[in-house]
PDB file of C-alpha atoms in Angstrom:
ATOM      1  CA  MET A   1      15.469  17.325  -4.626  1.00 46.00           C
ATOM      2  CA  ALA A   2      16.503  14.327  -5.998  1.00 49.00           C
ATOM      3  CA  ASP A   3      19.414  15.646  -6.934  1.00 60.00           C
ATOM      4  CA  ILE A   4      22.294  14.524  -4.684  1.00 67.00           C
ATOM      5  CA  VAL A   5      23.549  17.694  -2.297  1.00 72.00           C
ATOM      6  CA  LYS A   6      27.391  18.245  -1.823  1.00 78.00           C
ATOM      7  CA  SER A   7      26.861  19.026   1.519  1.00 85.00           C
ATOM      8  CA  PHE A   8      24.177  20.565   3.958  1.00 89.00           C
ATOM      9  CA  LYS A   9      24.367  23.730   6.297  1.00 90.00           C
ATOM     10  CA  ARG A  10      22.206  24.046   8.947  1.00 91.00           C
ATOM     11  CA  ILE A  11      22.295  27.424  10.616  1.00 91.00           C
ATOM     12  CA  ASN A  12      23.864  28.681  13.868  1.00 92.00           C
ATOM     13  CA  PHE A  13      22.663  31.343  15.631  1.00 90.00           C
ATOM     14  CA  PHE A  14      24.911  33.449  18.071  1.00 92.00           C
ATOM     15  CA  ARG A  15      24.834  36.597  19.847  1.00 94.00           C
ATOM     16  CA  GLY A  16      24.273  39.473  17.568  1.00 93.00           C
ATOM     17  CA  PHE A  17      23.277  37.320  14.359  1.00 91.00           C
ATOM     18  CA  LEU A  18      21.477  39.552  11.734  1.00 91.00           C
ATOM     19  CA  ALA A  19      18.911  37.017  10.483  1.00 90.00           C
ATOM     20  CA  THR A  20      17.191  37.526   7.234  1.00 91.00           C
ATOM     21  CA  GLU A  21      14.337  36.268   5.442  1.00 90.00           C
ATOM     22  CA  ASP A  22      16.468  33.911   3.513  1.00 93.00           C
ATOM     23  CA  ASP A  23      18.917  32.387   6.543  1.00 92.00           C
ATOM     24  CA  LEU A  24      15.421  31.700   8.193  1.00 92.00           C
ATOM     25  CA  ASN A  25      14.215  29.814   4.807  1.00 92.00           C
ATOM     26  CA  GLU A  26      17.307  28.146   4.603  1.00 92.00           C
ATOM     27  CA  GLY A  27      16.633  26.794   7.424  1.00 92.00           C
ATOM     28  CA  GLU A  28      13.417  25.554   7.382  1.00 93.00           C
ATOM     29  CA  ASN A  29      14.546  24.228   3.677  1.00 92.00           C
ATOM     30  CA  TYR A  30      17.380  22.437   5.320  1.00 93.00           C
ATOM     31  CA  HIS A  31      14.904  20.284   7.354  1.00 94.00           C
ATOM     32  CA  VAL A  32      12.684  19.500   4.530  1.00 93.00           C
ATOM     33  CA  MET A  33      15.773  18.377   1.893  1.00 92.00           C
ATOM     34  CA  LYS A  34      16.981  16.089   5.095  1.00 93.00           C
ATOM     35  CA  ARG A  35      13.910  14.452   5.574  1.00 93.00           C
ATOM     36  CA  ALA A  36      13.065  13.621   1.718  1.00 93.00           C
ATOM     37  CA  LEU A  37      16.714  12.284   1.577  1.00 92.00           C
ATOM     38  CA  HIS A  38      16.103   9.863   4.476  1.00 92.00           C
ATOM     39  CA  ASN A  39      12.326   8.664   3.015  1.00 92.00           C
ATOM     40  CA  ARG A  40      14.131   8.453  -0.380  1.00 90.00           C
ATOM     41  CA  VAL A  41      16.634   6.052   0.764  1.00 87.00           C
ATOM     42  CA  MET A  42      15.659   4.546   3.786  1.00 87.00           C
ATOM     43  CA  HIS A  43      12.097   4.061   2.697  1.00 89.00           C
ATOM     44  CA  ALA A  44      10.651   2.801  -0.815  1.00 89.00           C
ATOM     45  CA  PRO A  45       8.053   4.895  -2.090  1.00 94.00           C
ATOM     46  CA  GLY A  46       4.282   4.071  -2.230  1.00 95.00           C
ATOM     47  CA  VAL A  47       1.502   4.283  -0.204  1.00 96.00           C
ATOM     48  CA  VAL A  48       1.580   3.378   3.662  1.00 92.00           C
ATOM     49  CA  PRO A  49      -0.772   1.119   4.031  1.00 86.00           C
ATOM     50  CA  HIS A  50      -3.229   0.890   6.963  1.00 81.00           C
ATOM     51  CA  PHE A  51      -2.448   4.286   7.837  1.00 90.00           C
ATOM     52  CA  LEU A  52      -6.168   5.974   8.026  1.00 94.00           C
ATOM     53  CA  LYS A  53      -7.406   4.598   5.070  1.00 94.00           C
ATOM     54  CA  GLY A  54      -4.571   4.075   3.136  1.00 94.00           C
ATOM     55  CA  MET A  55      -5.401   6.547  -0.102  1.00 97.00           C
ATOM     56  CA  ARG A  56      -7.793   3.403  -1.265  1.00 96.00           C
ATOM     57  CA  VAL A  57      -9.147   4.085  -4.846  1.00 98.00           C
ATOM     58  CA  CYS A  58     -13.479   2.755  -4.409  1.00 96.00           C
ATOM     59  CA  GLN A  59     -15.958   2.636  -6.708  1.00 95.00           C
ATOM     60  CA  ARG A  60     -19.160   5.431  -5.389  1.00 89.00           C
ATOM     61  CA  GLY A  61     -22.112   4.115  -4.005  1.00 78.00           C
ATOM     62  CA  ARG A  62     -24.166   4.611  -7.235  1.00 76.00           C
ATOM     63  CA  GLY A  63     -21.586   3.577  -9.472  1.00 73.00           C
ATOM     64  CA  ASP A  64     -21.069   5.760 -12.442  1.00 90.00           C
ATOM     65  CA  LEU A  65     -18.132   7.453 -13.972  1.00 94.00           C
ATOM     66  CA  SER A  66     -16.303   9.340 -10.547  1.00 95.00           C
ATOM     67  CA  VAL A  67     -13.952   7.186  -8.500  1.00 96.00           C
ATOM     68  CA  GLU A  68     -13.429   7.788  -4.214  1.00 97.00           C
ATOM     69  CA  VAL A  69     -10.016   8.581  -2.527  1.00 98.00           C
ATOM     70  CA  LEU A  70      -9.844   7.676   0.500  1.00 97.00           C
ATOM     71  CA  GLU A  71      -7.312   9.530   3.148  1.00 98.00           C
ATOM     72  CA  GLY A  72      -4.040   8.259   3.917  1.00 97.00           C
ATOM     73  CA  TYR A  73      -0.261   9.425   3.233  1.00 97.00           C
ATOM     74  CA  ALA A  74       2.123   7.998   0.430  1.00 97.00           C
ATOM     75  CA  ILE A  75       6.052   8.517  -0.323  1.00 96.00           C
ATOM     76  CA  ASP A  76       7.047   9.687  -3.823  1.00 96.00           C
ATOM     77  CA  GLY A  77      10.258   8.358  -5.351  1.00 95.00           C
ATOM     78  CA  GLN A  78      11.730  11.987  -4.263  1.00 95.00           C
ATOM     79  CA  GLY A  79      11.309  11.622  -0.825  1.00 95.00           C
ATOM     80  CA  ARG A  80       8.268  14.341  -0.703  1.00 96.00           C
ATOM     81  CA  ASP A  81       5.468  13.393   1.587  1.00 96.00           C
ATOM     82  CA  LEU A  82       2.064  13.205   0.189  1.00 97.00           C
ATOM     83  CA  TYR A  83      -0.505  13.181   2.964  1.00 97.00           C
ATOM     84  CA  LEU A  84      -4.456  13.562   1.793  1.00 97.00           C
ATOM     85  CA  LYS A  85      -6.396  14.556   5.123  1.00 96.00           C
ATOM     86  CA  GLU A  86     -10.315  13.725   3.360  1.00 96.00           C
ATOM     87  CA  PRO A  87     -11.150  11.516   0.364  1.00 97.00           C
ATOM     88  CA  VAL A  88     -11.196  13.408  -2.859  1.00 97.00           C
ATOM     89  CA  ILE A  89     -13.737  12.194  -5.863  1.00 96.00           C
ATOM     90  CA  LYS A  90     -12.398  12.360  -8.986  1.00 96.00           C
ATOM     91  CA  THR A  91     -14.366  12.178 -12.277  1.00 94.00           C
ATOM     92  CA  ILE A  92     -13.067   9.807 -15.183  1.00 95.00           C
ATOM     93  CA  ASP A  93     -14.249  11.887 -18.626  1.00 94.00           C
ATOM     94  CA  PRO A  94     -14.167   8.685 -21.437  1.00 93.00           C
ATOM     95  CA  LEU A  95     -13.750  11.788 -23.978  1.00 92.00           C
ATOM     96  CA  GLU A  96     -10.720  12.923 -22.643  1.00 94.00           C
ATOM     97  CA  PHE A  97      -9.045   9.365 -23.455  1.00 95.00           C
ATOM     98  CA  LYS A  98      -8.511   7.123 -26.480  1.00 95.00           C
ATOM     99  CA  LEU A  99     -10.623   3.960 -25.667  1.00 94.00           C
ATOM    100  CA  PRO A 100     -10.840   1.130 -24.750  1.00 96.00           C
ATOM    101  CA  GLN A 101      -7.197   2.085 -22.853  1.00 96.00           C
ATOM    102  CA  THR A 102      -5.697   2.209 -19.325  1.00 97.00           C
ATOM    103  CA  VAL A 103      -6.131   4.776 -17.178  1.00 98.00           C
ATOM    104  CA  TYR A 104      -4.053   5.099 -14.265  1.00 98.00           C
ATOM    105  CA  VAL A 105      -5.127   7.663 -10.929  1.00 98.00           C
ATOM    106  CA  VAL A 106      -2.156   8.905  -9.384  1.00 98.00           C
ATOM    107  CA  ALA A 107      -1.645  11.219  -6.766  1.00 98.00           C
ATOM    108  CA  SER A 108       1.103  13.369  -6.514  1.00 98.00           C
ATOM    109  CA  TYR A 109       3.044  16.592  -4.433  1.00 97.00           C
ATOM    110  CA  VAL A 110       2.081  20.636  -4.681  1.00 97.00           C
ATOM    111  CA  GLU A 111       3.047  22.909  -2.393  1.00 95.00           C
ATOM    112  CA  GLU A 112       1.638  26.335  -2.424  1.00 95.00           C
ATOM    113  CA  PRO A 113       2.270  29.869  -0.557  1.00 93.00           C
ATOM    114  CA  THR A 114      -0.659  31.044   1.524  1.00 94.00           C
ATOM    115  CA  ASP A 115      -1.810  33.280   4.422  1.00 93.00           C
ATOM    116  CA  PHE A 116      -0.773  36.236   2.638  1.00 92.00           C
ATOM    117  CA  VAL A 117      -0.416  39.107   5.101  1.00 93.00           C
ATOM    118  CA  THR A 118       0.027  42.970   4.403  1.00 93.00           C
ATOM    119  CA  TYR A 119       1.518  44.865   7.551  1.00 88.00           C
ATOM    120  CA  LYS A 120      -0.577  48.546   7.301  1.00 87.00           C
ATOM    121  CA  GLU A 121       2.241  49.547   9.526  1.00 88.00           C
ATOM    122  CA  ASN A 122       4.185  49.232   6.933  1.00 89.00           C
ATOM    123  CA  PRO A 123       2.555  48.124   3.217  1.00 87.00           C
ATOM    124  CA  GLN A 124       6.543  47.151   2.022  1.00 88.00           C
ATOM    125  CA  PHE A 125       6.256  44.680   4.339  1.00 87.00           C
ATOM    126  CA  LYS A 126       4.017  42.014   2.898  1.00 90.00           C
ATOM    127  CA  GLY A 127       4.101  37.811   2.168  1.00 90.00           C
ATOM    128  CA  HIS A 128       3.321  34.867   2.480  1.00 90.00           C
ATOM    129  CA  LYS A 129       3.624  33.364   5.912  1.00 91.00           C
ATOM    130  CA  ARG A 130       2.870  29.247   4.888  1.00 93.00           C
ATOM    131  CA  ILE A 131       3.807  27.325   2.333  1.00 92.00           C
ATOM    132  CA  THR A 132       0.647  24.816   2.420  1.00 94.00           C
ATOM    133  CA  GLU A 133       1.746  21.469   1.485  1.00 95.00           C
ATOM    134  CA  GLY A 134      -1.084  19.040  -0.463  1.00 96.00           C
ATOM    135  CA  VAL A 135      -1.600  16.036  -2.492  1.00 98.00           C
ATOM    136  CA  ARG A 136      -3.295  16.788  -5.960  1.00 97.00           C
ATOM    137  CA  ILE A 137      -5.335  13.510  -7.727  1.00 98.00           C
ATOM    138  CA  ASP A 138      -5.135  13.415 -11.887  1.00 97.00           C
ATOM    139  CA  VAL A 139      -6.424  10.639 -14.140  1.00 97.00           C
ATOM    140  CA  ILE A 140      -3.318   9.881 -16.162  1.00 97.00           C
ATOM    141  CA  ALA A 141      -3.057   8.046 -19.158  1.00 96.00           C
ATOM    142  CA  ARG A 142       0.583   6.899 -19.225  1.00 95.00           C
ATOM    143  CA  GLU A 143       2.526   4.776 -16.346  1.00 95.00           C
ATOM    144  CA  PRO A 144       3.396   6.641 -14.049  1.00 96.00           C
ATOM    145  CA  ASP A 145       6.687   7.854 -12.718  1.00 96.00           C
ATOM    146  CA  ILE A 146       7.138   7.027  -9.118  1.00 95.00           C
ATOM    147  CA  ASN A 147       9.379  10.356  -9.219  1.00 95.00           C
ATOM    148  CA  PHE A 148       6.541  12.487  -9.525  1.00 96.00           C
ATOM    149  CA  GLU A 149       3.748  10.528  -9.477  1.00 96.00           C
ATOM    150  CA  VAL A 150       2.182   7.747  -6.938  1.00 98.00           C
ATOM    151  CA  GLU A 151      -0.671   5.249  -8.584  1.00 98.00           C
ATOM    152  CA  LEU A 152      -3.355   4.404  -6.570  1.00 98.00           C
ATOM    153  CA  ALA A 153      -5.249   2.078  -9.325  1.00 98.00           C
ATOM    154  CA  ARG A 154      -5.538   1.824 -12.509  1.00 98.00           C
ATOM    155  CA  ILE A 155      -8.704   1.076 -14.861  1.00 98.00           C
ATOM    156  CA  PHE A 156      -8.700  -0.453 -18.083  1.00 98.00           C
ATOM    157  CA  LEU A 157     -11.603   1.550 -19.812  1.00 97.00           C
ATOM    158  CA  GLU A 158     -14.460   0.009 -22.671  1.00 96.00           C
ATOM    159  CA  LYS A 159     -14.846   2.119 -25.192  1.00 94.00           C
ATOM    160  CA  ASP A 160     -18.716   2.061 -24.314  1.00 93.00           C
ATOM    161  CA  VAL A 161     -18.176   2.617 -20.343  1.00 94.00           C
ATOM    162  CA  LYS A 162     -20.930   3.638 -18.485  1.00 93.00           C
ATOM    163  CA  ALA A 163     -19.689   2.791 -14.899  1.00 94.00           C
ATOM    164  CA  ILE A 164     -16.360   1.921 -12.635  1.00 96.00           C
ATOM    165  CA  ARG A 165     -16.808  -0.249 -10.426  1.00 95.00           C
ATOM    166  CA  ASP A 166     -14.881  -1.851  -7.864  1.00 95.00           C
ATOM    167  CA  ALA A 167     -13.502  -5.591  -8.444  1.00 95.00           C
ATOM    168  CA  LEU A 168     -15.591  -8.973  -8.059  1.00 92.00           C
ATOM    169  CA  ASP A 169     -12.150 -10.259  -8.012  1.00 91.00           C
ATOM    170  CA  PRO A 170      -9.308  -7.880  -6.708  1.00 90.00           C
ATOM    171  CA  LEU A 171      -7.017 -10.666  -8.052  1.00 87.00           C
ATOM    172  CA  ASN A 172      -8.966 -10.237 -11.734  1.00 93.00           C
ATOM    173  CA  PRO A 173     -10.383  -7.675 -12.304  1.00 96.00           C
ATOM    174  CA  ARG A 174     -12.550  -7.375 -15.424  1.00 96.00           C
ATOM    175  CA  ALA A 175     -12.588  -3.983 -17.755  1.00 97.00           C
ATOM    176  CA  ASN A 176     -14.393  -0.817 -16.244  1.00 97.00           C
ATOM    177  CA  GLU A 177     -13.148  -2.426 -12.991  1.00 97.00           C
ATOM    178  CA  ILE A 178     -10.700  -0.617 -10.223  1.00 97.00           C
ATOM    179  CA  ASP A 179      -7.199  -2.250 -10.376  1.00 97.00           C
ATOM    180  CA  LEU A 180      -5.059  -2.362  -7.166  1.00 96.00           C
ATOM    181  CA  ARG A 181      -2.754  -4.764  -7.712  1.00 94.00           C
ATOM    182  CA  PHE A 182       0.189  -2.216  -8.585  1.00 95.00           C
ATOM    183  CA  VAL A 183      -0.221  -0.131  -6.419  1.00 96.00           C
ATOM    184  CA  PRO A 184       3.579   0.571  -4.703  1.00 94.00           C
ATOM    185  CA  LYS A 185       3.646  -0.169  -0.832  1.00 91.00           C
ATOM    186  CA  ALA A 186       6.308   2.193   1.209  1.00 91.00           C
ATOM    187  CA  GLY A 187       8.667   0.662   3.050  1.00 81.00           C
ATOM    188  CA  VAL A 188       7.454   0.783   6.141  1.00 76.00           C
ATOM    189  CA  ALA A 189      10.145  -0.663   9.298  1.00 77.00           C
ATOM    190  CA  GLY A 190       9.437  -2.920  12.285  1.00 79.00           C
ATOM    191  CA  SER A 191       6.270  -4.684  12.173  1.00 84.00           C
ATOM    192  CA  PHE A 192       2.349  -3.121  13.634  1.00 83.00           C
ATOM    193  CA  LEU A 193       1.332  -6.377  15.018  1.00 88.00           C
ATOM    194  CA  PRO A 194       0.187  -6.686  18.138  1.00 90.00           C
ATOM    195  CA  PRO A 195       2.422  -9.487  20.932  1.00 90.00           C
ATOM    196  CA  ASN A 196      -0.591 -11.386  21.731  1.00 92.00           C
ATOM    197  CA  MET A 197      -1.189 -11.438  17.598  1.00 93.00           C
ATOM    198  CA  LYS A 198       1.962 -12.129  17.470  1.00 93.00           C
ATOM    199  CA  ALA A 199       1.970 -14.723  20.013  1.00 94.00           C
ATOM    200  CA  GLU A 200      -1.177 -16.739  19.222  1.00 95.00           C
ATOM    201  CA  LEU A 201       0.006 -16.595  15.325  1.00 96.00           C
ATOM    202  CA  LEU A 202       3.167 -18.442  16.111  1.00 96.00           C
ATOM    203  CA  SER A 203       1.034 -21.442  18.536  1.00 95.00           C
ATOM    204  CA  LEU A 204      -0.819 -21.707  15.662  1.00 95.00           C
ATOM    205  CA  PHE A 205       2.093 -22.360  13.147  1.00 96.00           C
ATOM    206  CA  SER A 206       3.524 -24.446  15.495  1.00 96.00           C
ATOM    207  CA  LEU A 207       0.789 -26.983  15.440  1.00 95.00           C
ATOM    208  CA  GLN A 208       0.081 -26.536  12.075  1.00 95.00           C
ATOM    209  CA  ALA A 209       3.525 -27.445  11.147  1.00 97.00           C
ATOM    210  CA  SER A 210       3.558 -30.463  13.478  1.00 96.00           C
ATOM    211  CA  LEU A 211       0.181 -31.746  11.255  1.00 95.00           C
ATOM    212  CA  PHE A 212       1.923 -31.115   8.046  1.00 97.00           C
ATOM    213  CA  ALA A 213       5.196 -32.562   9.280  1.00 97.00           C
ATOM    214  CA  HIS A 214       3.445 -35.796   9.759  1.00 97.00           C
ATOM    215  CA  LEU A 215       1.428 -36.029   6.419  1.00 96.00           C
ATOM    216  CA  GLY A 216       4.367 -35.016   4.875  1.00 97.00           C
ATOM    217  CA  HIS A 217       7.193 -37.389   6.250  1.00 97.00           C
ATOM    218  CA  VAL A 218       5.297 -40.271   8.008  1.00 97.00           C
ATOM    219  CA  LEU A 219       1.995 -40.820   5.694  1.00 96.00           C
ATOM    220  CA  LYS A 220       3.869 -39.094   1.951  1.00 97.00           C
ATOM    221  CA  VAL A 221       1.624 -36.975   0.948  1.00 97.00           C
ATOM    222  CA  SER A 222       4.216 -34.785  -0.815  1.00 97.00           C
ATOM    223  CA  ALA A 223       2.141 -31.774  -0.974  1.00 97.00           C
ATOM    224  CA  ALA A 224       1.721 -31.581   2.564  1.00 97.00           C
ATOM    225  CA  LEU A 225       5.388 -31.137   2.502  1.00 98.00           C
ATOM    226  CA  ASP A 226       5.197 -27.562   0.283  1.00 98.00           C
ATOM    227  CA  VAL A 227       2.651 -26.053   3.034  1.00 98.00           C
ATOM    228  CA  LEU A 228       5.430 -27.326   5.599  1.00 98.00           C
ATOM    229  CA  HIS A 229       7.747 -25.255   4.150  1.00 98.00           C
ATOM    230  CA  ALA A 230       5.142 -22.321   4.024  1.00 98.00           C
ATOM    231  CA  ILE A 231       4.783 -22.090   7.592  1.00 98.00           C
ATOM    232  CA  ILE A 232       8.028 -22.436   8.710  1.00 98.00           C
ATOM    233  CA  THR A 233       9.022 -19.549   6.558  1.00 98.00           C
ATOM    234  CA  VAL A 234       5.944 -17.609   7.752  1.00 97.00           C
ATOM    235  CA  GLN A 235       7.117 -18.219  11.405  1.00 97.00           C
ATOM    236  CA  MET A 236      10.718 -17.311  10.512  1.00 97.00           C
ATOM    237  CA  MET A 237       8.868 -13.860   9.565  1.00 95.00           C
ATOM    238  CA  LEU A 238       6.766 -12.801  12.524  1.00 95.00           C
ATOM    239  CA  LEU A 239      10.310 -13.962  14.342  1.00 94.00           C
ATOM    240  CA  SER A 240      11.930 -11.284  12.455  1.00 92.00           C
ATOM    241  CA  GLY A 241       9.521  -8.780  12.925  1.00 89.00           C
ATOM    242  CA  TYR A 242       8.106  -8.553   9.199  1.00 90.00           C
ATOM    243  CA  VAL A 243       4.539  -9.358   9.324  1.00 92.00           C
ATOM    244  CA  ASP A 244       1.802  -7.258  10.112  1.00 88.00           C
ATOM    245  CA  PHE A 245      -1.471  -6.624   8.721  1.00 86.00           C
ATOM    246  CA  ARG A 246       0.333  -5.267   5.009  1.00 82.00           C
ATOM    247  CA  ASN A 247       0.563  -8.926   4.104  1.00 88.00           C
ATOM    248  CA  LEU A 248      -0.512 -11.272   6.992  1.00 92.00           C
ATOM    249  CA  PHE A 249      -3.527 -11.709   4.626  1.00 90.00           C
ATOM    250  CA  ASP A 250      -1.467 -12.753   1.574  1.00 90.00           C
ATOM    251  CA  LEU A 251       0.676 -14.691   3.283  1.00 95.00           C
ATOM    252  CA  MET A 252      -2.463 -17.313   5.154  1.00 94.00           C
ATOM    253  CA  GLN A 253      -3.725 -16.716   1.605  1.00 93.00           C
ATOM    254  CA  MET A 254      -0.198 -18.106  -0.024  1.00 95.00           C
ATOM    255  CA  ILE A 255      -1.131 -21.173   2.600  1.00 97.00           C
ATOM    256  CA  VAL A 256      -4.424 -21.932   1.962  1.00 96.00           C
ATOM    257  CA  GLU A 257      -3.792 -21.817  -1.841  1.00 95.00           C
ATOM    258  CA  LEU A 258      -1.098 -24.727  -0.925  1.00 97.00           C
ATOM    259  CA  GLN A 259      -3.624 -26.649   1.426  1.00 97.00           C
ATOM    260  CA  LYS A 260      -6.153 -26.605  -1.380  1.00 97.00           C
ATOM    261  CA  PHE A 261      -3.444 -29.075  -3.441  1.00 97.00           C
ATOM    262  CA  MET A 262      -2.712 -30.981  -0.816  1.00 98.00           C
ATOM    263  CA  ILE A 263      -6.223 -31.544  -0.699  1.00 97.00           C
ATOM    264  CA  LEU A 264      -6.741 -32.587  -4.737  1.00 97.00           C
ATOM    265  CA  GLN A 265      -3.211 -35.136  -3.760  1.00 97.00           C
ATOM    266  CA  ILE A 266      -5.567 -36.226  -0.968  1.00 97.00           C
ATOM    267  CA  ASP A 267      -8.495 -36.810  -2.886  1.00 96.00           C
ATOM    268  CA  ARG A 268      -6.582 -38.236  -5.623  1.00 96.00           C
ATOM    269  CA  GLU A 269      -3.928 -40.883  -4.197  1.00 97.00           C
ATOM    270  CA  PHE A 270      -4.933 -41.413  -0.881  1.00 96.00           C
ATOM    271  CA  ALA A 271      -8.608 -43.245  -0.643  1.00 95.00           C
ATOM    272  CA  SER A 272      -8.422 -44.344   2.933  1.00 94.00           C
ATOM    273  CA  LEU A 273      -7.471 -41.247   3.939  1.00 95.00           C
ATOM    274  CA  ALA A 274      -9.886 -38.878   2.083  1.00 95.00           C
ATOM    275  CA  LYS A 275     -12.623 -40.885   3.499  1.00 95.00           C
ATOM    276  CA  ALA A 276     -11.554 -39.988   7.312  1.00 94.00           C
ATOM    277  CA  LYS A 277     -14.163 -37.484   8.748  1.00 94.00           C
ATOM    278  CA  GLU A 278     -11.869 -35.290  10.028  1.00 94.00           C
ATOM    279  CA  PHE A 279     -10.436 -35.008   6.486  1.00 95.00           C
ATOM    280  CA  ALA A 280     -13.605 -33.852   5.189  1.00 95.00           C
ATOM    281  CA  THR A 281     -13.885 -31.476   8.422  1.00 96.00           C
ATOM    282  CA  PHE A 282     -10.707 -29.581   7.317  1.00 95.00           C
ATOM    283  CA  LYS A 283     -11.311 -30.396   3.315  1.00 96.00           C
ATOM    284  CA  TRP A 284     -14.473 -28.085   3.834  1.00 95.00           C
ATOM    285  CA  HIS A 285     -12.436 -25.570   6.227  1.00 95.00           C
ATOM    286  CA  ILE A 286     -10.109 -25.071   3.728  1.00 95.00           C
ATOM    287  CA  GLU A 287     -12.559 -24.306   1.071  1.00 92.00           C
ATOM    288  CA  SER A 288     -15.156 -21.885   2.635  1.00 92.00           C
ATOM    289  CA  ILE A 289     -12.636 -19.751   3.018  1.00 90.00           C
ATOM    290  CA  LYS A 290     -12.720 -16.405   1.063  1.00 82.00           C
ATOM    291  CA  PHE A 291     -10.306 -13.652   1.749  1.00 74.00           C
ATOM    292  CA  ASP A 292     -11.859 -10.220   1.492  1.00 67.00           C
ATOM    293  CA  ARG A 293      -8.829  -7.646   0.580  1.00 57.00           C
ATOM    294  CA  LYS A 294     -11.078  -4.475   0.945  1.00 56.00           C
TER     295      LYS A 294
END
């Protein structure tokens, strides 16, 4: 399917057309190939965030050598749809791998003929009425090839692994913890942010831009200019329709980290400003922020 098709031919029905099963199957295959072509060239392959439960991989409740893959939707590098309608439990057997090593939880497209029928009146007419599309979840030892499988998680397994758990720090998972940092995100056109939330964010960033412009340009806190430029960038992304729940928290975390650097500079170089009650309150709020990626 990844090969370039020389041309597409649609079925053209006319009076007296004697349609065979080959004609009808080719007509169905036309739409399958057209959709795959669109997915392949118009959307980046990967998991679609925030649809259903984003095919998220998480630990089992009791903590063992199994992981749970939640419902979701993804597109592989060939443009095929991977629609997982219900959670899947996958047990990882350490004996299948040469530990210590990194293993990968992947999803791949599968299909199979189903709904087989035989007509009693004429038994020679029989066959499968449907092709059921599905998703297979595997744990492999090599890096995934996006054309054939989509990475959902990776885990560095130690030799004496007893349980697989969610990462305490998602940005720096430890051994035997589920690492979601390398999950490819499918390209989705447009923003799903509600209009009222977009307006509120633009208003908030406008106020923040004025504050950090004053700190940077008037009070000469150089690190405040980095915060200002980051805020301006996010404002432009909002206006261009590139911000929603897929990336909003990552962008906010970037701004918060820049504000922490600014706080360090003020504490070191601006003693009078650091003693202000308002600054102490601001500092407390920024340092209290925790981002939960779950």
